[in-house]
Short mmCIF file of C-alpha atoms in Angstrom, two decimals:
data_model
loop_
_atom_site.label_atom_id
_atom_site.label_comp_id
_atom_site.label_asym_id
_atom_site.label_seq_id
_atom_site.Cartn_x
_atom_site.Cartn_y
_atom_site.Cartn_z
CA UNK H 1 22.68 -42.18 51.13
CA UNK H 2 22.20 -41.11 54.59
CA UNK H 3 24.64 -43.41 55.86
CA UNK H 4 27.30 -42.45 53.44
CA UNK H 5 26.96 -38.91 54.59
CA UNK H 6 27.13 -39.50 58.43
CA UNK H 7 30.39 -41.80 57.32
CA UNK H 8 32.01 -39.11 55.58
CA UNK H 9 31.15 -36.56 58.43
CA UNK H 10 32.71 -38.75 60.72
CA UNK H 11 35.73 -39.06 58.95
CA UNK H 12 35.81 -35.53 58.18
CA UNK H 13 36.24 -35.14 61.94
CA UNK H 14 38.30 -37.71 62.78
CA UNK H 15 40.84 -35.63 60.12
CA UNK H 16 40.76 -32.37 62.16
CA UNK H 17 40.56 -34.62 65.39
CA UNK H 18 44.49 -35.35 63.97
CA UNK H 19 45.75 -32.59 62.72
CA UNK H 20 44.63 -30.80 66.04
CA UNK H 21 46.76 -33.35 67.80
CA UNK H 22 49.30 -32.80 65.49
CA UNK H 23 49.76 -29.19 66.35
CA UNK H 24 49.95 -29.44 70.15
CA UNK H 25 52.77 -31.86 69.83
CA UNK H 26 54.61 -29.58 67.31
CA UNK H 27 54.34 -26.72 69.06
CA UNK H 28 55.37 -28.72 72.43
CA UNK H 29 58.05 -30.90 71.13
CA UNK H 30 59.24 -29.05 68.17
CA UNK H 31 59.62 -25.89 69.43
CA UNK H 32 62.81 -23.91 68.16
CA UNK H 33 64.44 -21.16 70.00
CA UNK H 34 66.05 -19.64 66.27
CA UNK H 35 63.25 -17.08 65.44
CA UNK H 36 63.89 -16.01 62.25
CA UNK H 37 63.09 -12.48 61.12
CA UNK H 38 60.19 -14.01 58.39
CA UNK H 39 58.57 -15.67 60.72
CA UNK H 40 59.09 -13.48 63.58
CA UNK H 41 57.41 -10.66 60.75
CA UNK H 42 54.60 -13.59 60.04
CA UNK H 43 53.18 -13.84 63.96
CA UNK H 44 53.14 -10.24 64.34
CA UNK H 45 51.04 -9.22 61.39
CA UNK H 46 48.67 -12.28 62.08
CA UNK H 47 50.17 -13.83 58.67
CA UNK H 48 48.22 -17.23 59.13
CA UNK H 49 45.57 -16.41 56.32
CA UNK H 50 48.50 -16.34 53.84
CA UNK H 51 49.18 -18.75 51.52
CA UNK H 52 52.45 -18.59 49.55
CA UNK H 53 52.63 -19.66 46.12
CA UNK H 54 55.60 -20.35 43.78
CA UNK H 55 54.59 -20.09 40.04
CA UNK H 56 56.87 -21.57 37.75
CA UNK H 57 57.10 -19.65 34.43
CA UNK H 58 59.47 -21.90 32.38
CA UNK H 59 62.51 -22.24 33.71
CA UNK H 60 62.32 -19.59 36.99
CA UNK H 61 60.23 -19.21 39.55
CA UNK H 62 58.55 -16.07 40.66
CA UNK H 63 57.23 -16.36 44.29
CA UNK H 64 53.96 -14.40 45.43
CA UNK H 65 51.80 -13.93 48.26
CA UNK H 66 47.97 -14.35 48.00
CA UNK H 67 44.58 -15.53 49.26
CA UNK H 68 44.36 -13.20 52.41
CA UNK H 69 41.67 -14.74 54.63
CA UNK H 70 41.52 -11.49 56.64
CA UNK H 71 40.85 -7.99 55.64
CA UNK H 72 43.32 -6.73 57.86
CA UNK H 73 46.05 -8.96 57.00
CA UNK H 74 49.05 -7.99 54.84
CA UNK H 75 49.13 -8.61 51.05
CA UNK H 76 52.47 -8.43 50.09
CA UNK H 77 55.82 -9.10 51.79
CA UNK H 78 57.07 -5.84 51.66
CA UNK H 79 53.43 -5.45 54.21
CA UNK H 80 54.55 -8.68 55.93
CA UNK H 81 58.23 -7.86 56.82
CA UNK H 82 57.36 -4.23 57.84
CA UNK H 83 60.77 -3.07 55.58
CA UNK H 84 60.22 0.08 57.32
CA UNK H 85 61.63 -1.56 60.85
CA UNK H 86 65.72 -2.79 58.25
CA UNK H 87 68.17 -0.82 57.66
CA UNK H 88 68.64 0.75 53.74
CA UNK H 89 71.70 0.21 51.66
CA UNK H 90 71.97 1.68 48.35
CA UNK H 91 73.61 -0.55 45.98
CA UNK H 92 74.17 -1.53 42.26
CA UNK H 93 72.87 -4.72 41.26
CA UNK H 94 73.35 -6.88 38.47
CA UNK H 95 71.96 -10.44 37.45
CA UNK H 96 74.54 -13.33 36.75
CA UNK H 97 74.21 -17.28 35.76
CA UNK H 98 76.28 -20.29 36.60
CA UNK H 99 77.29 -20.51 33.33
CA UNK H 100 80.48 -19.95 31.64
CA UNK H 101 79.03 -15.92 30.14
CA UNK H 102 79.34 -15.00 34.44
CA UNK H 103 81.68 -17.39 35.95
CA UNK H 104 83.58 -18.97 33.23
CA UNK H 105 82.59 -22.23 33.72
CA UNK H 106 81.05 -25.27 31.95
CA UNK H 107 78.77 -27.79 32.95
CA UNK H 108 80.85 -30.44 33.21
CA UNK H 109 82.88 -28.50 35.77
CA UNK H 110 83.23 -29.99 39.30
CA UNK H 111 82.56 -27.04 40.74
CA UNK H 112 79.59 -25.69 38.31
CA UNK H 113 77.01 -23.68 40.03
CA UNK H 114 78.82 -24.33 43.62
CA UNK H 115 79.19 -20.90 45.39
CA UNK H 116 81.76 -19.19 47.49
CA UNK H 117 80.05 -20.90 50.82
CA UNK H 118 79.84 -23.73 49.21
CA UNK H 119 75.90 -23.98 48.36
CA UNK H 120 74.76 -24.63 45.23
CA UNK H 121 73.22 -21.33 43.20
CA UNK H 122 69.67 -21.05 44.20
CA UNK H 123 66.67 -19.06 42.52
CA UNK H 124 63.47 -19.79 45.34
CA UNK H 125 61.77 -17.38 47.93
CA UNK H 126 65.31 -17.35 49.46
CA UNK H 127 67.88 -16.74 46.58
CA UNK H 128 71.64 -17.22 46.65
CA UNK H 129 73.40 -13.71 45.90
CA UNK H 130 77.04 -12.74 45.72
CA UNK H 131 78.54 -9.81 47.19
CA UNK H 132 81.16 -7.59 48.85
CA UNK H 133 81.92 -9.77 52.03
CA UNK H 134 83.35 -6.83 53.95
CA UNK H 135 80.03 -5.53 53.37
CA UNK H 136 77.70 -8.24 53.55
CA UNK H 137 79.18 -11.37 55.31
CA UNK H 138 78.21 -14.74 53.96
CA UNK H 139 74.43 -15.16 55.01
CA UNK H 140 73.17 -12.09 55.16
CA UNK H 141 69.28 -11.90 54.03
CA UNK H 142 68.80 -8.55 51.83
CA UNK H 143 65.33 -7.95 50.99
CA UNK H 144 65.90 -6.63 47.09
CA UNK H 145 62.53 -5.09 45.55
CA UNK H 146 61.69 -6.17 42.44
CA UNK H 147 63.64 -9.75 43.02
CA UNK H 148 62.81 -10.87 46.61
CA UNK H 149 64.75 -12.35 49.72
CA UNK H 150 68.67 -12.63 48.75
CA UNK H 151 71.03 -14.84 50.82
CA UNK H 152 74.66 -13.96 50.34
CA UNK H 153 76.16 -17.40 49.29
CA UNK H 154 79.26 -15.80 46.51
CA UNK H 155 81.45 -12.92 46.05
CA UNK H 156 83.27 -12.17 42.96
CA UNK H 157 86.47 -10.57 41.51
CA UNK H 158 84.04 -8.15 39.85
CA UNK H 159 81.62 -7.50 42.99
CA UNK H 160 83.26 -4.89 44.88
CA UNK H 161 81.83 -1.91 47.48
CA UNK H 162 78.19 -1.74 47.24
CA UNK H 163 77.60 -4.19 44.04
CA UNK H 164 75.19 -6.94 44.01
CA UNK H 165 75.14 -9.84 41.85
CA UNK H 166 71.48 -11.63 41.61
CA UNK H 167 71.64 -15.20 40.59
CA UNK H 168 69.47 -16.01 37.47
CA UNK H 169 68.54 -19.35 35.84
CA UNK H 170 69.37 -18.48 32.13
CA UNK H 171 71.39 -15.56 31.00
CA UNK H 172 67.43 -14.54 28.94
CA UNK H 173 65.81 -14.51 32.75
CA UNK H 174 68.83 -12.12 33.11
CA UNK H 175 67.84 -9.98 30.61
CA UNK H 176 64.46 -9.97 30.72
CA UNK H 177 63.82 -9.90 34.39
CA UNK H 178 66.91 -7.52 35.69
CA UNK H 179 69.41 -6.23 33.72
CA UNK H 180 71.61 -3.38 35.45
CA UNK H 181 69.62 -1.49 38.54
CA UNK H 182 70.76 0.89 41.29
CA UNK H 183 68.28 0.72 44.19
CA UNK H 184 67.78 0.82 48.05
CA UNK H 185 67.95 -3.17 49.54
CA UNK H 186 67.14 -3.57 53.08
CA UNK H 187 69.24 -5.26 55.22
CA UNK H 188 66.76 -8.35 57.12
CA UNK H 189 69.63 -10.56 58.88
CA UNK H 190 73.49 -9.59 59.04
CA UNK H 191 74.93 -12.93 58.31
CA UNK H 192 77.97 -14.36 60.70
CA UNK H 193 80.16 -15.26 57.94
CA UNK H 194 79.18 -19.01 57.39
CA UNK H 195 76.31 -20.45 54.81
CA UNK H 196 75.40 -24.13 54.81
CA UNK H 197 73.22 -26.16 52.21
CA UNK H 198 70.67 -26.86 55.39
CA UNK H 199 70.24 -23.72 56.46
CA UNK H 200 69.59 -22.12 52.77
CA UNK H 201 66.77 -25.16 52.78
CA UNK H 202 65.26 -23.98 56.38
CA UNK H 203 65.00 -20.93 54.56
CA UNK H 204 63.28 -22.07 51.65
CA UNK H 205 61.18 -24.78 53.38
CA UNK H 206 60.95 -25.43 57.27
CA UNK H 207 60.19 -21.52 58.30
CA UNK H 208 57.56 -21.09 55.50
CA UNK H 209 56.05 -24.79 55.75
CA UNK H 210 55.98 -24.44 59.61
CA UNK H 211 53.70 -21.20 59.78
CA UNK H 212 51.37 -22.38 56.81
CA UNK H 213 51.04 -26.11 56.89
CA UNK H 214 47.73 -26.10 58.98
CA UNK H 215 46.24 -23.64 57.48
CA UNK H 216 46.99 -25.28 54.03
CA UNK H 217 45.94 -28.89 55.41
CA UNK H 218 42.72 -26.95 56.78
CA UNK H 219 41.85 -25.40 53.64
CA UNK H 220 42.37 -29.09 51.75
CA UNK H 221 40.30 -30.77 53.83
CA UNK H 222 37.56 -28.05 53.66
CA UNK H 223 37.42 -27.81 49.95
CA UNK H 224 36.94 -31.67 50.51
CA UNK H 225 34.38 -31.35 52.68
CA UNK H 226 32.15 -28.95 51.48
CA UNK H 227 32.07 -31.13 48.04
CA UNK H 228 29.43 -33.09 49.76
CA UNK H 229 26.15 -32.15 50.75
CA UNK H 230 25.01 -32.78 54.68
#
């Protein structure tokens, strides 16, 4: 028994031996010069003893933040962004689908559920919005209480001045989740006028996995560890 203990110690450290390895040659060889406002937000508040969590409730997700290691750390993302630092816009801001009830088309349709930029519609921590262009160019990040981080990826003939459209799953997340609201959005990132498919998915993966993937791997291996008794 002893010897199965030492053995799983050593392996134990042999793990963080790795992933401590692993993290010098990220942060030498796969450093980025983009900084992007989330993350930038994430290193100044000391966000590393956040964990973020989708939960899936049928068809949608709803994206939290939770498990703060530290007492001083942040507990939302409204704490983590520090809104007060963007710029306010007051705006109108409805929820629409892909389906043929907002856009008039059908599934079959080549172009179902592809967007102005040319992304596909999008409901993750980074969600694909339409809206007034000469107001918010393609790729602008709004932070929208109540829904989360919007990327303008559509406009439409209805979305005009300071109108949002929020995309939705099903026309009942519509309903039940938004509706019709007029509210204050702040502006994160003016966008350039240009949205690709990879950089919606660095939004929604490589920023966020980046800042928490060793503190995630750390947290495995400990619940791991401290399963056994030394």
């Amino acid at each position: 028994m002893k010897i199965l203990k030492t053995l799983f110690l050593r392996v134990a450290i042999i793990i963080l031996f790795i992933l401590a390895i692993e993290s010098t040659l990220n942060h030498v060889f796969g450093a980025s010069s983009e900084v992007h406002p989330l993350e930038d937000a994430m290193r100044q508040n000391r966000m590393i003893g956040l964990e973020y969590k989708a939960v899936h409730r049928g068809s949608h997700v709803t994206t939290l933040v939770a498990s703060a290691s530290m007492s001083n750390s942040p507990a939302t993302i409204e704490e983590a962004i520090e809104l007060s630092k963007y710029p306010k816009h007051e705006v109108l801001a409805t929820g629409y689908t892909a389906g043929y009830e907002s856009t008039g088309k059908y599934p079959e349709s080549p172009s179902y559920g592809i967007t102005y930029s040319g992304v596909k519609v999008k409901r993750d921590l980074f969600s694909t919005i339409a809206a007034d262009l000469s107001i918010f160019p393609l790729g602008t990040i709004l932070w929208i209480p109540g829904y989360g981080f919007g990327v303008v990826a559509d406009k439409g003939g209805a979305i005009k001045g300071n109108h949002l459209d929020l995309y939705y799953e099903t026309v009942q997340d519509v309903y039940e989740n938004w509706g019709k609201k007029t509210l204050e959005v702040y502006i994160v990132q003016k966008g350039n006028g240009n949205l690709s498919e990879e950089q919606l998915n660095k939004l929604n993966e490589t920023k966020v996995r980046q800042v928490f993937k060793h503190k995630i791997a750390e947290n495995a291996l400990n619940k791991k560890v401290s399963s056994f008794a030394f």
